[in-house]
Short mmCIF file of C-alpha atoms and ligand atoms in Angstrom, two decimals:
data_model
loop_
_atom_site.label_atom_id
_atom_site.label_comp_id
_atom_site.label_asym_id
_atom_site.label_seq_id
_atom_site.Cartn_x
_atom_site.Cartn_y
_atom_site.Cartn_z
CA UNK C 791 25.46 295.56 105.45
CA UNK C 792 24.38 291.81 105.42
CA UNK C 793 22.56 290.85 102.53
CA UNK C 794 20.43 287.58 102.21
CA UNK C 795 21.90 284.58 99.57
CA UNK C 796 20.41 281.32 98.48
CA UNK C 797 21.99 278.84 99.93
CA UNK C 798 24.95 277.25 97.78
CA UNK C 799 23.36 274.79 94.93
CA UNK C 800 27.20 274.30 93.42
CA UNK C 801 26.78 270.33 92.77
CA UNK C 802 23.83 268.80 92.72
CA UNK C 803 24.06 264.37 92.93
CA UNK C 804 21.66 262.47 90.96
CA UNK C 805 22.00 259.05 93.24
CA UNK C 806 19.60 255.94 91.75
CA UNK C 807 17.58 255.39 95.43
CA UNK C 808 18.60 251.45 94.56
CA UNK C 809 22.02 251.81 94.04
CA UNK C 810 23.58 250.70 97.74
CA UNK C 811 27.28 251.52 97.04
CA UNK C 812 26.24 254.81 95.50
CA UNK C 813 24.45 255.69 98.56
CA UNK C 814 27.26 254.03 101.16
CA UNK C 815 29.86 256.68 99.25
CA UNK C 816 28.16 259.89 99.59
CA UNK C 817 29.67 260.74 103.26
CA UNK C 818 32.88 260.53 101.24
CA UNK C 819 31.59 263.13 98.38
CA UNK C 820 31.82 266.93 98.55
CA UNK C 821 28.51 267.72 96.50
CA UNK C 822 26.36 270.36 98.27
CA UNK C 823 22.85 268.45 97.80
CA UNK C 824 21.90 265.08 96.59
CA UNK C 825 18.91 264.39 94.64
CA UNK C 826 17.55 260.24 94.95
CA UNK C 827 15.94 259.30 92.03
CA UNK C 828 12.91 257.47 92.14
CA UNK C 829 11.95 257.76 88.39
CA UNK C 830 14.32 257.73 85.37
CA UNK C 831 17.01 255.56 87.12
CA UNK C 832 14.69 252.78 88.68
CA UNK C 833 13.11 250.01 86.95
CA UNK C 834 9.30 249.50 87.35
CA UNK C 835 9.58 246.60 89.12
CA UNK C 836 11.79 248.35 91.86
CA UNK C 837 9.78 251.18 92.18
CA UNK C 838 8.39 249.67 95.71
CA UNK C 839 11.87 248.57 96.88
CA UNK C 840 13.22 251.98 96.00
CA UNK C 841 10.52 253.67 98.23
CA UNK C 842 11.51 251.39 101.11
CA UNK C 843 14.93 252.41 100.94
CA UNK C 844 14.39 256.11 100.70
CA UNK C 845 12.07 255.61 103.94
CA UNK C 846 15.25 254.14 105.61
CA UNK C 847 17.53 256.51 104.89
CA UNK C 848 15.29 259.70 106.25
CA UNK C 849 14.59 257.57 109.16
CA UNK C 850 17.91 257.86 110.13
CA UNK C 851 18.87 261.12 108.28
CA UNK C 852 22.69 261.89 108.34
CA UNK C 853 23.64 264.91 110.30
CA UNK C 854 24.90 267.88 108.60
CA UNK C 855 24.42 271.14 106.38
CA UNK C 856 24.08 269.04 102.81
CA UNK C 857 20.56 269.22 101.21
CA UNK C 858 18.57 265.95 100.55
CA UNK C 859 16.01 265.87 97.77
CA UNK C 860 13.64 263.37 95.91
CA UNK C 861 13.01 262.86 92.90
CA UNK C 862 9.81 261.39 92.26
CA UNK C 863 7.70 259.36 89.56
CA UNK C 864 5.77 261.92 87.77
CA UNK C 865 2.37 262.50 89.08
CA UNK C 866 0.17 260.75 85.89
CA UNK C 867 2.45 257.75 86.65
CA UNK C 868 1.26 254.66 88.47
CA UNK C 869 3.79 256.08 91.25
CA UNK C 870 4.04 259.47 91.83
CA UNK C 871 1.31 260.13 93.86
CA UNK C 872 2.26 257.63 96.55
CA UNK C 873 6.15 258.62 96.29
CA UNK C 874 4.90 262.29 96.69
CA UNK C 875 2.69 261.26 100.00
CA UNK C 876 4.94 259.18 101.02
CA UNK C 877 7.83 261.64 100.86
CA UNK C 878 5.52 264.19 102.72
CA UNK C 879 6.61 262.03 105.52
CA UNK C 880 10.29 261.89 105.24
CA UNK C 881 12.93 264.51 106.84
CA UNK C 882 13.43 265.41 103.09
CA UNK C 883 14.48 268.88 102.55
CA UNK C 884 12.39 269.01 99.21
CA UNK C 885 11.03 266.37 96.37
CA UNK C 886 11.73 266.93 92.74
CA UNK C 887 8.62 267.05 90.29
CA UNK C 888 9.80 265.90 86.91
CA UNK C 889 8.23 266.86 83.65
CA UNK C 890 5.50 269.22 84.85
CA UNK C 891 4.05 271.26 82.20
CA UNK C 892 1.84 274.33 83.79
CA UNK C 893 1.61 275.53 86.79
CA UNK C 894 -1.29 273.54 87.84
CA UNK C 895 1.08 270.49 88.03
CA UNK C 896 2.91 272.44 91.02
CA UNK C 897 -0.13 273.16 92.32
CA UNK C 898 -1.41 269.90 92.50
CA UNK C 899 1.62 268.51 94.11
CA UNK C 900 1.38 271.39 96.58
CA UNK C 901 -2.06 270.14 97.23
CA UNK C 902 -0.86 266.20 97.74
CA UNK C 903 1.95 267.61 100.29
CA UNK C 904 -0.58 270.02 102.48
CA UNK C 905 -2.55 266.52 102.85
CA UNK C 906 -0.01 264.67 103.76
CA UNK C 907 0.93 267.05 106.39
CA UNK C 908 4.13 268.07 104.99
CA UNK C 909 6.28 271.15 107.10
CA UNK C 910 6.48 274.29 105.35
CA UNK C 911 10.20 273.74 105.28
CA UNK C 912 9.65 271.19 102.11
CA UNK C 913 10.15 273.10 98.87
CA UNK C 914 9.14 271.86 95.92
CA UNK C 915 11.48 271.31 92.58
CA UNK C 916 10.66 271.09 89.16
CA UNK C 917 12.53 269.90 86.14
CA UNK C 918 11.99 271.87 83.22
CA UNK C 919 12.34 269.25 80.18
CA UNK C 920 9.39 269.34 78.04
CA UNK C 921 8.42 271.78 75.19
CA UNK C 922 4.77 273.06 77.14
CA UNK C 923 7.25 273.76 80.37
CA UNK C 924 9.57 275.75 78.35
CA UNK C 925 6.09 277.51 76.90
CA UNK C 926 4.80 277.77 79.83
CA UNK C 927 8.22 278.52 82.06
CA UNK C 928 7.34 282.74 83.12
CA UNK C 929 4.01 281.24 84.90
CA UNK C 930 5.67 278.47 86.65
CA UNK C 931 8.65 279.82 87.59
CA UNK C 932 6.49 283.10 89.13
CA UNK C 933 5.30 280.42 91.86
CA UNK C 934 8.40 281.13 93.67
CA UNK C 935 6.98 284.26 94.55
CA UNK C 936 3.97 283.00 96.78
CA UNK C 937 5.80 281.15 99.48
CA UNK C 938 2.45 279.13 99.96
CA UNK C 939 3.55 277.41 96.58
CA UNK C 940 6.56 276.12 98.09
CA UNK C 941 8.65 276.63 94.49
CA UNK C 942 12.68 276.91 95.28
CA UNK C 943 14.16 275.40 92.38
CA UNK C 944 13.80 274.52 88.82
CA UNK C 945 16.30 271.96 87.09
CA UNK C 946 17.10 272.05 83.17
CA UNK C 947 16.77 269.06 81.68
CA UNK C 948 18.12 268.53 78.51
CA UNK C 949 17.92 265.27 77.86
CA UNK C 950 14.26 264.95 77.01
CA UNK C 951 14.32 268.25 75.80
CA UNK C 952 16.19 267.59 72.90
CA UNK C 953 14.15 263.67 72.42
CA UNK C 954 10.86 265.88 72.72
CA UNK C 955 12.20 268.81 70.24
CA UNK C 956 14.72 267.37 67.62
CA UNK C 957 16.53 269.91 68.66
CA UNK C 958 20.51 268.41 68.65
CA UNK C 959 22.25 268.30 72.01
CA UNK C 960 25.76 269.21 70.29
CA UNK C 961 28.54 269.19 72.97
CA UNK C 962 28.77 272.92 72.91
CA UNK C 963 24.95 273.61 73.32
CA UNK C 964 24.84 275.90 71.06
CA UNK C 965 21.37 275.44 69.54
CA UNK C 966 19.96 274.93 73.24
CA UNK C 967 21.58 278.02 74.52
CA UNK C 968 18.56 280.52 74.03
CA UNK C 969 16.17 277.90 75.85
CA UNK C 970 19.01 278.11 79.08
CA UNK C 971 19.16 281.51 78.71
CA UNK C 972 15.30 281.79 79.18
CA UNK C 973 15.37 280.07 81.74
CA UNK C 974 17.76 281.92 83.78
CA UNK C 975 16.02 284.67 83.27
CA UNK C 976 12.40 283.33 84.41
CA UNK C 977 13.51 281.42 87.42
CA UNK C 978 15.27 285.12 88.61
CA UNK C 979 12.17 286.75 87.64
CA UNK C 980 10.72 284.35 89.68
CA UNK C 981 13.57 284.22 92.54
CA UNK C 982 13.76 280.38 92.37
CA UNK C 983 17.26 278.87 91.65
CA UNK C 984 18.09 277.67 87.94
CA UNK C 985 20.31 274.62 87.90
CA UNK C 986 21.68 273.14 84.35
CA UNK C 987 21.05 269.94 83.19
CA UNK C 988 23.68 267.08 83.78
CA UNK C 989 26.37 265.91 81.11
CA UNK C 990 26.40 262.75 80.39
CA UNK C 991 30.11 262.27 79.35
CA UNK C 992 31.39 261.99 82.63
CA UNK C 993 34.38 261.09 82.03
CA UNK C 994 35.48 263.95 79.64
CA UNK C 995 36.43 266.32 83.17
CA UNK C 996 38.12 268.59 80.21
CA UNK C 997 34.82 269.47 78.42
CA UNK C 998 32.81 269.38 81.98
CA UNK C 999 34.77 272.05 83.35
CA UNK C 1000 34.12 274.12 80.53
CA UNK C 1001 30.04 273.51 80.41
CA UNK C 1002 30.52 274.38 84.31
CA UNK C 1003 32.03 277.53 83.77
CA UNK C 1004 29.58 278.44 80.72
CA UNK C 1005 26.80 277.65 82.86
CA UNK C 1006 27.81 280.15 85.76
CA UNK C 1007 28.76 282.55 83.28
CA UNK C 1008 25.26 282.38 82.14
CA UNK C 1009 23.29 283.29 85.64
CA UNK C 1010 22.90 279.47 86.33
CA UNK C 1011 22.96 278.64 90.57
CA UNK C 1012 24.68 275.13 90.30
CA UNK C 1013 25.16 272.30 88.15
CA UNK C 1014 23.19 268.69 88.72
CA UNK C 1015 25.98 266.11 88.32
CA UNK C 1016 25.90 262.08 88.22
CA UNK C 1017 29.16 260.81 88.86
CA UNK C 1018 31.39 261.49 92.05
CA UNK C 1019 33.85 263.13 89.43
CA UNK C 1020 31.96 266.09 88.05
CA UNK C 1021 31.32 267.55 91.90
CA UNK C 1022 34.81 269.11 92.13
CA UNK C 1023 34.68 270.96 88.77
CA UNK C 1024 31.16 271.97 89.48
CA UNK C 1025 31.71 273.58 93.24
CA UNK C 1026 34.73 275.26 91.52
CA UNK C 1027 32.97 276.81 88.81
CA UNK C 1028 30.21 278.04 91.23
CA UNK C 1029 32.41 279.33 93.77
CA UNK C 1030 33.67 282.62 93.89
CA UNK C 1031 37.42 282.50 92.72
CA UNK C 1032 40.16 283.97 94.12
CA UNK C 1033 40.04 286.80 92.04
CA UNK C 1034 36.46 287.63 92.51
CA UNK C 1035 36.81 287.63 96.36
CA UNK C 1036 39.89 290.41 96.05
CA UNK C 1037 37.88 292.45 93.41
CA UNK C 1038 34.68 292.51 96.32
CA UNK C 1039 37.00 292.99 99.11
CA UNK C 1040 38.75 296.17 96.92
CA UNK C 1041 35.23 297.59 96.55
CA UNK C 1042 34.13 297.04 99.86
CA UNK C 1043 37.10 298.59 101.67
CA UNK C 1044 36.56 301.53 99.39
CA UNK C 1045 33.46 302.76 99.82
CA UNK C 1046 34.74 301.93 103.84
CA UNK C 1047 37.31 305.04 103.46
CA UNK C 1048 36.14 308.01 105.26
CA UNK C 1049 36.26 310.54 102.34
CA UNK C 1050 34.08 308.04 100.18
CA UNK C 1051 31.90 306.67 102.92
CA UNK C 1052 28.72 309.17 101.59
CA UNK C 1053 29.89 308.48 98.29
CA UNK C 1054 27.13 307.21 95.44
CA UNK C 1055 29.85 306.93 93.15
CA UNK C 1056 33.78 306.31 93.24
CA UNK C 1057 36.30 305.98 90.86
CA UNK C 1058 38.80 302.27 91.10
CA UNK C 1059 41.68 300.98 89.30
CA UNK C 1060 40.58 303.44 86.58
CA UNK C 1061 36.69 302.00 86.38
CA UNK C 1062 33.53 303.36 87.69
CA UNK C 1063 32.33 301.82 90.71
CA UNK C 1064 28.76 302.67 92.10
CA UNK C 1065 26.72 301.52 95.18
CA UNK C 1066 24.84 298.21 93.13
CA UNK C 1067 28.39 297.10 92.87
CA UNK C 1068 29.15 297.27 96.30
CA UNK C 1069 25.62 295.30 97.09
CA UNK C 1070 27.00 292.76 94.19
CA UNK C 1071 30.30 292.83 96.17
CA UNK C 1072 29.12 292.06 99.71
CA UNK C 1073 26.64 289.31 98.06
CA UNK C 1074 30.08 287.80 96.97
CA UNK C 1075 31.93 287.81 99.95
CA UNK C 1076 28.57 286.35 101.68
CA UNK C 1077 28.25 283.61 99.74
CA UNK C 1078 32.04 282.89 100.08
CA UNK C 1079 31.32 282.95 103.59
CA UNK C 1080 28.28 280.61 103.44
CA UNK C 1081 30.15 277.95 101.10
CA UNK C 1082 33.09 278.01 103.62
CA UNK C 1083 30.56 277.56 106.79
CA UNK C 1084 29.01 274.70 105.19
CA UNK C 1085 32.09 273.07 104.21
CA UNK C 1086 34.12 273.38 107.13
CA UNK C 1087 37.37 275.58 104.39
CA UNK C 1088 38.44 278.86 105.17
CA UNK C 1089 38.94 281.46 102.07
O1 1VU A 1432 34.61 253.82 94.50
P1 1VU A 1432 33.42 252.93 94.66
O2 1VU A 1432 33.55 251.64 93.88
O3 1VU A 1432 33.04 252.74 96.09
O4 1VU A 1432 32.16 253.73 94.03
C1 1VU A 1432 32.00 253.87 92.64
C2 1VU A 1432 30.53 254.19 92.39
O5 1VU A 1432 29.67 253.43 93.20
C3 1VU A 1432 30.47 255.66 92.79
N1 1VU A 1432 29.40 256.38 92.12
C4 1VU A 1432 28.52 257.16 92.75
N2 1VU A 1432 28.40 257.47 94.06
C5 1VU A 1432 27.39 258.32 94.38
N3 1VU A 1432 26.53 258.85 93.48
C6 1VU A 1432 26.65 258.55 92.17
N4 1VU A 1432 25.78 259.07 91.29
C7 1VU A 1432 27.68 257.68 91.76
N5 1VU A 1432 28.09 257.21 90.57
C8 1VU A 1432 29.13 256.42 90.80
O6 1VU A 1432 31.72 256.20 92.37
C9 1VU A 1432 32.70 255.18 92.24
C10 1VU A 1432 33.23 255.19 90.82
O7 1VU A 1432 32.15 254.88 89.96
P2 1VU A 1432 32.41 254.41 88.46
O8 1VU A 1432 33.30 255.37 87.79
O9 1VU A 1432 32.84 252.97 88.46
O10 1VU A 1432 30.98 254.57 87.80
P3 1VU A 1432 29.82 253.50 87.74
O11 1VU A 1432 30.02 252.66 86.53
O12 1VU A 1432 29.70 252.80 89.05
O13 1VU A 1432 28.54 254.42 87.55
C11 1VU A 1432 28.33 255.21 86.39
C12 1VU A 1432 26.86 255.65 86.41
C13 1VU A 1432 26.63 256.68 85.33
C14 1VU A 1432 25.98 254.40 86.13
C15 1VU A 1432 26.56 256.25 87.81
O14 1VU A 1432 27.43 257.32 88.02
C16 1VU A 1432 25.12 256.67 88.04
O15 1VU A 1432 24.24 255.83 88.22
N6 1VU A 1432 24.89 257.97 88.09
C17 1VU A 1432 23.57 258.54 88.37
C18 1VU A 1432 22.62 258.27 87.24
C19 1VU A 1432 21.24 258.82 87.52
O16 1VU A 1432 20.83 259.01 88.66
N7 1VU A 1432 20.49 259.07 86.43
C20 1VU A 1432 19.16 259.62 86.53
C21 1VU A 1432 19.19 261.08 86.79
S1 1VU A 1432 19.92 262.05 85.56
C22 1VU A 1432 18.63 262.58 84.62
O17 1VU A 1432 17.60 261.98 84.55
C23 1VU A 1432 18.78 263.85 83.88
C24 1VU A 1432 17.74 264.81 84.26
#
């Protein structure tokens, strides 16, 4: 049976749309989609330059099955409104909305992109990073049930959720786990994907590595990463591992054998297996499959 999966989200890039050698590296990087930033990482007075550049680079769009995304300048910004028009235009696979509160924000943006004549095939993003998003979250995320809303992903950001709250970003999380944990839930609920927030220690691999595999533990789709270092720990953490694959592959060729075929339950290695583990199964060895068409390695 073939089953429908997301397409991977293991790594996501933050790249600063004016950082040149940044941008002249990425056919060397292994991240599955890369987001340009047009806000946080971009001075005011090289918003317009930034713009330009991003312009170029669609124009000439590298081949290839890698995800491109914008970030924009938030829409009550003296930017956002032309980066969002102005990316309605681009061969951009989706633009990033950061700190939206309600669902009207989406709306609104949806509303800029139909009048800028944007294809369906642009999804919108949202970063969830302020206390009335996190209130709000259930509604928003629900969007990504009306395809007409164009809601794929939603992106934890930490950062100004802990400036906005007081709450303390510890390196273990721990007071911030409950927040993640909601949104995992909501953003299923709402069958969008749920990527964590970035870590900013990028040179501690160690302690990244951990947060990675915390974070798929959790329910989370991928990991949004700003340095060339964190990608492999991330797509490691959000691939299936080696033992996963040969658990799913046990399961499937199970409930293959002839006396077990009409089975709704089987017994495996001493554990109760039923027919939701075989759909969990194949959805593993589908997304292995996806991961190694997109990145040329067999598994
Ligand atoms: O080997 P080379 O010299 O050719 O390249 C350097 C460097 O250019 C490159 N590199 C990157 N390439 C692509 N994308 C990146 N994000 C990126 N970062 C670095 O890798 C080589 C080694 O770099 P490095 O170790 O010397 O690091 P740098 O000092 O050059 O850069 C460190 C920072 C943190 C400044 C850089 O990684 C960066 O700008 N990252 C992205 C920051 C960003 O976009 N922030 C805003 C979004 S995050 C957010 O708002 C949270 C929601």
């Amino acid at each position: 049976m073939s089953h429908s999966v997301p397409r991977p989200r293991r790594s996501v890039l933050f790249v600063p749309a004016t950082n040149e050698k940044a941008i002249a590296k990425l056919s060397q990087l292994a991240c599955d989609t890369v987001i340009f930033d047009l806000e946080d990482a971009v001075l005011p007075e090289h918003k317009a330059a930034a713009r330009d550049r991003l312009a170029q680079f669609f124009a000439a769009r590298p081949a290839g099955a890698r995800e491109y995304v914008v970030r924009i300048n938030g829409l009550k910004s003296a930017w956002g409104t032309d980066d969002l028009a102005a990316a309605g235009g681009w061969a951009t696979d989706g633009v990033v909305l950061p700190k939206i509160e309600t669902p009207r924000d989406l709306l609104e943006a949806n509303d800029v992109l139909d009048e800028a004549d944007a294809p369906d095939t642009l999804k919108l993003w949202a970063m969830i990073e302020t206390p009335r998003a996190l209130v709000n979250l259930a509604a928003i995320a629900e969007l990504g049930r009306d395809p007409a809303a164009r809601l794929s992903c939603l992106i934890a950001g930490l950062n100004d959720l802990a400036k906005d709250t007081g709450v303390k970003l510890t390196p273990d999380r721990r007071y911030l786990q409950p927040w993640l944990m909601q949104m995992v839930l909501c953003a299923r609920a709402g069958g969008v994907d749920m990527l964590d927030s970035v870590s900013n220690d990028f040179r501690d691999l160690d302690a990244f590595g951990q947060e990675c595999g915390e974070a798929a533990a959790m329910g989370f789709s991928g990991k949004t990463v700003i340095h060339p270092a964190q990608i492999g720990p991330a797509n490691a953490a959000f691939s299936p591992s080696a033992e996963a694959l040969a658990e799913a592959r046990a399961v499937v060729e199970a409930f293959a054998l002839p006396d077990t075929a009409s089975s709704g339950v089987i017994s495996l290695s001493g554990k109760m297996v039923e027919r939701l583990h075989l759909v969990q199964a194949e959805k593993v060895l589908a997304r292995a499959a996806m991961i190694a068409e997109m990145t040329g390695d067999e598994k």
